[in-house]
């Protein structure tokens, strides 16, 4: 299977041992959830944090329109530095239970702060996943990613030794019913008094028996500037370790207090643990946020809203 996809994934051979093995239990439940994507928890390789993204389904035209499931690789933006490019060669795959090996494609991508998700997808025909016992057992599919080569371009170029380590095993469980919905509105009346170099966190609130908070960076975080950065975090606790997370579909909004035209962004399904949050480092430009006609900042008042649904759970096997 090439970067542009084909009608059948190709064998990657018995030497393909992935850095991440991600088992999606009851794959049909993921489809029924209607999410635009699902992202694994982070896995570590060669000093970087990565995750695998599944997009079900993707319509591509190969003579006729056929629904595909797409696999892509993403590098966590916090792993990246300004002016650095991480050139990666990797394999994206799905496990063939009959052949007892992974099938998929090899791809490459140049990851940087502006472009930290691979455009090269491994495309797997949806019907092959749903109908073939080779790729699905007891309703479950196993996806994988293996990093083959890394080269970092900064002021200088250097090769990075790719870790030879045990496979990280993760599981994804998506419910078909019994979803837990949460919403929280955070009103700040002192935005203009905030330290623009530091984040500010909302009061803690509870959804699904767990504690959450929203974090804002008023002028961007790390190397992101001139933007509002906005995230939702699941607070670490004894009940929820870094090995066990909740699968969440998240919408964050900055409310328009004048016109009712709120600025909103929505994720696919993301795995939240006590270690990491999800959101957008470039949520809304400061120019647009501070435009008086927009209603996002009225005086010193700003209103942020989080709406999310817990649709399942995840663990590292």
Short mmCIF file of C-alpha atoms in Angstrom, two decimals:
data_model
loop_
_atom_site.label_atom_id
_atom_site.label_comp_id
_atom_site.label_asym_id
_atom_site.label_seq_id
_atom_site.Cartn_x
_atom_site.Cartn_y
_atom_site.Cartn_z
CA UNK A 1 0.00 0.00 0.00
CA UNK A 2 1.44 3.37 -1.02
CA UNK A 3 1.01 6.75 0.59
CA UNK A 4 -2.06 7.53 -1.49
CA UNK A 5 -3.79 4.33 -0.48
CA UNK A 6 -4.88 1.29 -2.48
CA UNK A 7 -7.62 -1.30 -2.43
CA UNK A 8 -5.75 -3.74 -0.24
CA UNK A 9 -3.09 -3.31 2.46
CA UNK A 10 0.23 -5.02 1.75
CA UNK A 11 2.21 -7.27 4.07
CA UNK A 12 4.91 -5.51 6.06
CA UNK A 13 6.59 -8.80 6.84
CA UNK A 14 7.31 -10.59 10.09
CA UNK A 15 10.05 -8.07 10.93
CA UNK A 16 7.42 -5.38 11.52
CA UNK A 17 7.16 -5.04 15.29
CA UNK A 18 5.29 -1.79 16.04
CA UNK A 19 6.25 0.80 18.63
CA UNK A 20 2.51 1.15 19.35
CA UNK A 21 -0.09 -1.59 19.22
CA UNK A 22 -3.57 -0.07 19.56
CA UNK A 23 -6.50 -2.47 19.90
CA UNK A 24 -9.89 -0.93 19.20
CA UNK A 25 -12.44 -3.19 20.88
CA UNK A 26 -15.79 -3.44 19.06
CA UNK A 27 -14.74 -1.43 16.02
CA UNK A 28 -18.38 -1.03 14.95
CA UNK A 29 -19.03 0.96 18.16
CA UNK A 30 -16.37 3.45 17.07
CA UNK A 31 -18.18 3.87 13.75
CA UNK A 32 -21.55 4.24 15.45
CA UNK A 33 -20.17 6.95 17.73
CA UNK A 34 -20.01 9.14 14.63
CA UNK A 35 -16.74 10.80 15.66
CA UNK A 36 -14.64 12.42 12.96
CA UNK A 37 -11.52 10.71 14.35
CA UNK A 38 -10.07 8.81 17.30
CA UNK A 39 -6.60 9.40 18.74
CA UNK A 40 -4.59 7.01 20.89
CA UNK A 41 -2.84 7.95 24.10
CA UNK A 42 0.71 9.21 23.65
CA UNK A 43 3.50 6.73 23.18
CA UNK A 44 7.18 7.61 23.54
CA UNK A 45 9.90 6.96 20.97
CA UNK A 46 13.38 8.49 20.78
CA UNK A 47 12.58 11.35 23.14
CA UNK A 48 9.39 12.40 21.33
CA UNK A 49 5.70 11.94 22.13
CA UNK A 50 3.57 10.54 19.31
CA UNK A 51 0.06 9.27 18.83
CA UNK A 52 -1.83 7.33 16.21
CA UNK A 53 -4.99 8.72 14.65
CA UNK A 54 -7.79 6.66 13.11
CA UNK A 55 -10.26 8.43 10.84
CA UNK A 56 -13.40 6.39 10.10
CA UNK A 57 -14.37 6.44 7.33
CA UNK A 58 -12.52 8.45 4.68
CA UNK A 59 -14.01 8.63 1.19
CA UNK A 60 -11.39 8.44 -1.54
CA UNK A 61 -12.02 7.99 -5.23
CA UNK A 62 -10.27 5.02 -6.77
CA UNK A 63 -12.37 4.54 -9.88
CA UNK A 64 -15.47 4.65 -7.66
CA UNK A 65 -16.08 6.14 -4.28
CA UNK A 66 -15.25 3.64 -1.56
CA UNK A 67 -15.30 4.24 2.17
CA UNK A 68 -11.87 3.88 3.78
CA UNK A 69 -10.54 3.99 7.30
CA UNK A 70 -7.47 6.23 7.42
CA UNK A 71 -4.45 5.90 9.71
CA UNK A 72 -2.08 8.81 10.30
CA UNK A 73 0.72 9.70 12.72
CA UNK A 74 0.90 12.85 14.83
CA UNK A 75 3.77 14.30 16.83
CA UNK A 76 2.89 16.12 20.06
CA UNK A 77 3.49 19.85 19.55
CA UNK A 78 5.15 20.11 22.97
CA UNK A 79 7.95 17.90 21.60
CA UNK A 80 8.82 20.47 18.95
CA UNK A 81 11.08 23.54 19.06
CA UNK A 82 11.00 26.62 16.79
CA UNK A 83 13.02 26.09 13.65
CA UNK A 84 13.23 22.34 14.22
CA UNK A 85 11.90 19.81 11.73
CA UNK A 86 11.61 16.13 12.60
CA UNK A 87 11.93 14.09 9.40
CA UNK A 88 10.33 10.71 10.06
CA UNK A 89 9.95 7.51 8.08
CA UNK A 90 7.35 5.18 9.57
CA UNK A 91 4.94 2.32 8.92
CA UNK A 92 1.18 2.42 9.62
CA UNK A 93 -0.54 -0.91 9.88
CA UNK A 94 -3.46 -3.15 10.78
CA UNK A 95 -2.97 -6.65 12.16
CA UNK A 96 -3.94 -9.64 10.02
CA UNK A 97 -5.04 -12.35 12.44
CA UNK A 98 -5.01 -15.05 9.74
CA UNK A 99 -1.44 -14.34 8.59
CA UNK A 100 -0.27 -13.34 12.08
CA UNK A 101 1.49 -10.23 10.80
CA UNK A 102 0.81 -6.56 10.13
CA UNK A 103 -0.40 -5.20 6.81
CA UNK A 104 -0.19 -1.55 5.83
CA UNK A 105 2.10 1.03 4.25
CA UNK A 106 5.34 2.96 4.65
CA UNK A 107 5.16 6.76 4.73
CA UNK A 108 7.27 9.79 5.55
CA UNK A 109 6.60 13.28 6.85
CA UNK A 110 8.40 16.43 7.98
CA UNK A 111 6.96 17.39 11.37
CA UNK A 112 7.27 20.95 12.65
CA UNK A 113 5.25 23.43 14.75
CA UNK A 114 3.07 24.39 11.80
CA UNK A 115 2.56 20.88 10.47
CA UNK A 116 2.69 18.21 13.17
CA UNK A 117 0.37 15.64 11.59
CA UNK A 118 1.29 13.42 8.68
CA UNK A 119 -0.68 13.92 5.51
CA UNK A 120 0.32 10.47 4.29
CA UNK A 121 -2.39 8.07 5.36
CA UNK A 122 -2.63 4.33 5.29
CA UNK A 123 -6.05 3.72 3.75
CA UNK A 124 -7.85 0.49 4.61
CA UNK A 125 -11.14 -0.39 2.88
CA UNK A 126 -13.90 -0.20 5.49
CA UNK A 127 -15.59 -3.34 4.24
CA UNK A 128 -12.34 -5.26 4.61
CA UNK A 129 -12.27 -4.36 8.31
CA UNK A 130 -15.96 -5.06 8.85
CA UNK A 131 -16.38 -8.24 6.80
CA UNK A 132 -13.01 -9.98 6.91
CA UNK A 133 -12.17 -12.25 9.82
CA UNK A 134 -8.52 -11.70 8.90
CA UNK A 135 -8.58 -8.13 10.22
CA UNK A 136 -11.24 -8.40 12.91
CA UNK A 137 -11.71 -10.94 15.68
CA UNK A 138 -14.61 -10.67 18.13
CA UNK A 139 -15.32 -7.26 16.63
CA UNK A 140 -11.87 -5.90 17.48
CA UNK A 141 -9.20 -4.43 15.19
CA UNK A 142 -5.53 -3.90 16.04
CA UNK A 143 -3.66 -0.95 14.53
CA UNK A 144 0.05 -0.25 14.72
CA UNK A 145 2.76 2.29 14.02
CA UNK A 146 6.50 1.77 13.79
CA UNK A 147 9.06 4.57 13.56
CA UNK A 148 11.83 3.52 11.15
CA UNK A 149 14.08 6.57 10.77
CA UNK A 150 14.33 10.00 12.39
CA UNK A 151 16.40 12.98 11.37
CA UNK A 152 16.17 16.36 13.06
CA UNK A 153 16.84 19.53 11.10
CA UNK A 154 17.60 22.53 13.31
CA UNK A 155 20.53 24.83 12.61
CA UNK A 156 22.33 21.56 11.92
CA UNK A 157 21.16 18.17 10.73
CA UNK A 158 21.50 15.07 12.85
CA UNK A 159 20.18 11.55 12.79
CA UNK A 160 18.31 10.33 15.86
CA UNK A 161 18.71 6.78 17.03
CA UNK A 162 15.33 5.08 16.90
CA UNK A 163 14.49 3.28 20.12
CA UNK A 164 14.52 -0.51 20.08
CA UNK A 165 12.07 -1.04 22.87
CA UNK A 166 9.13 -3.22 23.81
CA UNK A 167 5.86 -2.44 22.06
CA UNK A 168 3.55 -0.04 23.90
CA UNK A 169 0.15 -1.73 24.12
CA UNK A 170 -3.01 0.35 24.38
CA UNK A 171 -6.71 -0.51 24.29
CA UNK A 172 -9.73 1.55 23.29
CA UNK A 173 -13.23 0.74 24.47
CA UNK A 174 -16.11 2.76 22.98
CA UNK A 175 -19.56 2.43 24.55
CA UNK A 176 -22.73 2.13 22.52
CA UNK A 177 -24.89 3.74 25.20
CA UNK A 178 -24.67 5.22 28.67
CA UNK A 179 -22.63 8.24 27.60
CA UNK A 180 -21.83 10.82 30.27
CA UNK A 181 -22.20 14.43 29.16
CA UNK A 182 -20.63 17.40 30.88
CA UNK A 183 -20.70 21.15 30.41
CA UNK A 184 -18.91 23.93 32.23
CA UNK A 185 -18.96 27.71 31.74
CA UNK A 186 -16.02 29.72 33.00
CA UNK A 187 -16.44 33.49 33.27
CA UNK A 188 -13.30 35.60 33.71
CA UNK A 189 -13.81 39.23 34.64
CA UNK A 190 -10.12 40.03 34.87
CA UNK A 191 -8.66 38.99 31.52
CA UNK A 192 -6.75 42.26 31.03
CA UNK A 193 -5.07 41.76 34.41
CA UNK A 194 -3.72 38.30 33.59
CA UNK A 195 -0.01 37.62 33.19
CA UNK A 196 0.20 36.92 29.46
CA UNK A 197 3.25 34.66 29.94
CA UNK A 198 1.55 32.18 32.25
CA UNK A 199 -1.50 29.97 32.01
CA UNK A 200 -4.61 30.48 34.09
CA UNK A 201 -6.81 27.59 35.16
CA UNK A 202 -10.53 27.47 35.80
CA UNK A 203 -11.97 26.24 39.08
CA UNK A 204 -12.12 22.45 39.22
CA UNK A 205 -15.45 20.89 38.27
CA UNK A 206 -16.73 17.32 38.37
CA UNK A 207 -18.12 15.19 35.53
CA UNK A 208 -18.54 11.43 35.65
CA UNK A 209 -17.09 11.26 39.16
CA UNK A 210 -13.80 12.77 37.94
CA UNK A 211 -12.30 16.22 38.34
CA UNK A 212 -11.54 18.45 35.35
CA UNK A 213 -10.39 21.98 34.62
CA UNK A 214 -9.97 24.28 31.64
CA UNK A 215 -6.63 26.02 31.09
CA UNK A 216 -6.00 29.14 29.05
CA UNK A 217 -2.75 30.72 27.91
CA UNK A 218 -3.80 34.35 27.29
CA UNK A 219 -1.11 35.01 24.67
CA UNK A 220 -0.17 31.52 23.55
CA UNK A 221 1.89 28.76 25.11
CA UNK A 222 5.57 27.90 24.70
CA UNK A 223 6.49 28.95 21.18
CA UNK A 224 2.96 29.78 20.06
CA UNK A 225 2.33 33.54 20.21
CA UNK A 226 -0.46 35.95 19.31
CA UNK A 227 -3.11 33.32 19.99
CA UNK A 228 -5.40 32.26 22.81
CA UNK A 229 -4.40 28.68 23.74
CA UNK A 230 -7.19 26.62 25.28
CA UNK A 231 -7.18 23.09 26.76
CA UNK A 232 -9.24 20.71 28.88
CA UNK A 233 -7.40 18.67 31.52
CA UNK A 234 -8.38 15.65 33.55
CA UNK A 235 -6.81 16.07 36.94
CA UNK A 236 -4.52 13.28 38.16
CA UNK A 237 -5.93 11.24 41.02
CA UNK A 238 -5.51 7.97 42.85
CA UNK A 239 -8.56 6.63 41.04
CA UNK A 240 -7.22 7.34 37.57
CA UNK A 241 -3.59 6.64 36.82
CA UNK A 242 -1.67 7.51 33.67
CA UNK A 243 -2.34 3.96 32.44
CA UNK A 244 -6.13 4.35 32.50
CA UNK A 245 -7.97 7.12 30.69
CA UNK A 246 -11.33 8.29 29.50
CA UNK A 247 -12.27 8.59 25.84
CA UNK A 248 -13.80 12.02 25.34
CA UNK A 249 -15.32 14.04 22.50
CA UNK A 250 -14.63 17.68 23.31
CA UNK A 251 -15.93 21.06 22.22
CA UNK A 252 -14.38 24.28 23.54
CA UNK A 253 -15.90 27.70 22.90
CA UNK A 254 -15.20 31.35 23.58
CA UNK A 255 -18.62 32.97 23.77
CA UNK A 256 -19.60 36.02 21.79
CA UNK A 257 -21.22 38.20 24.48
CA UNK A 258 -22.66 40.69 21.97
CA UNK A 259 -23.84 38.83 18.88
CA UNK A 260 -24.16 35.22 20.00
CA UNK A 261 -21.77 34.04 17.26
CA UNK A 262 -19.55 31.91 19.47
CA UNK A 263 -16.12 30.70 18.34
CA UNK A 264 -16.06 26.90 18.69
CA UNK A 265 -13.69 24.03 17.96
CA UNK A 266 -14.42 20.30 18.31
CA UNK A 267 -12.08 17.31 18.58
CA UNK A 268 -12.59 13.76 17.51
CA UNK A 269 -12.33 11.12 20.25
CA UNK A 270 -9.30 11.75 22.46
CA UNK A 271 -7.90 9.76 25.36
CA UNK A 272 -7.61 11.84 28.54
CA UNK A 273 -5.40 10.74 31.41
CA UNK A 274 -4.11 12.58 34.45
CA UNK A 275 -0.88 13.31 32.57
CA UNK A 276 -2.07 15.26 29.54
CA UNK A 277 -4.85 17.51 28.33
CA UNK A 278 -6.28 18.13 24.88
CA UNK A 279 -7.14 21.34 23.12
CA UNK A 280 -5.65 23.85 20.74
CA UNK A 281 -2.43 25.89 21.12
CA UNK A 282 -3.79 28.11 18.32
CA UNK A 283 -7.41 28.35 19.38
CA UNK A 284 -8.21 31.95 18.42
CA UNK A 285 -5.95 34.76 17.22
CA UNK A 286 -5.54 37.64 19.65
CA UNK A 287 -6.41 40.06 16.86
CA UNK A 288 -9.81 38.44 16.39
CA UNK A 289 -10.30 37.87 20.13
CA UNK A 290 -9.74 41.56 20.96
CA UNK A 291 -11.73 42.95 18.03
CA UNK A 292 -14.51 45.01 19.74
CA UNK A 293 -17.04 43.97 17.11
CA UNK A 294 -16.59 40.30 17.94
CA UNK A 295 -17.89 40.30 21.50
CA UNK A 296 -15.31 37.77 22.73
CA UNK A 297 -13.72 40.32 25.07
CA UNK A 298 -16.09 42.86 26.61
CA UNK A 299 -14.21 45.20 28.89
CA UNK A 300 -12.13 42.69 30.80
CA UNK A 301 -14.73 39.92 30.60
CA UNK A 302 -14.23 36.67 28.69
CA UNK A 303 -16.49 33.59 28.82
CA UNK A 304 -15.17 30.10 28.00
CA UNK A 305 -17.39 27.03 27.71
CA UNK A 306 -16.45 23.34 27.68
CA UNK A 307 -18.89 20.71 26.40
CA UNK A 308 -17.78 17.12 26.33
CA UNK A 309 -19.03 13.57 26.27
CA UNK A 310 -17.30 10.57 27.85
CA UNK A 311 -17.88 7.76 25.37
CA UNK A 312 -15.52 5.08 26.60
CA UNK A 313 -12.27 4.20 28.31
CA UNK A 314 -8.70 3.30 27.46
CA UNK A 315 -5.84 1.54 29.13
CA UNK A 316 -2.29 0.48 28.44
CA UNK A 317 -2.43 -3.27 28.28
#
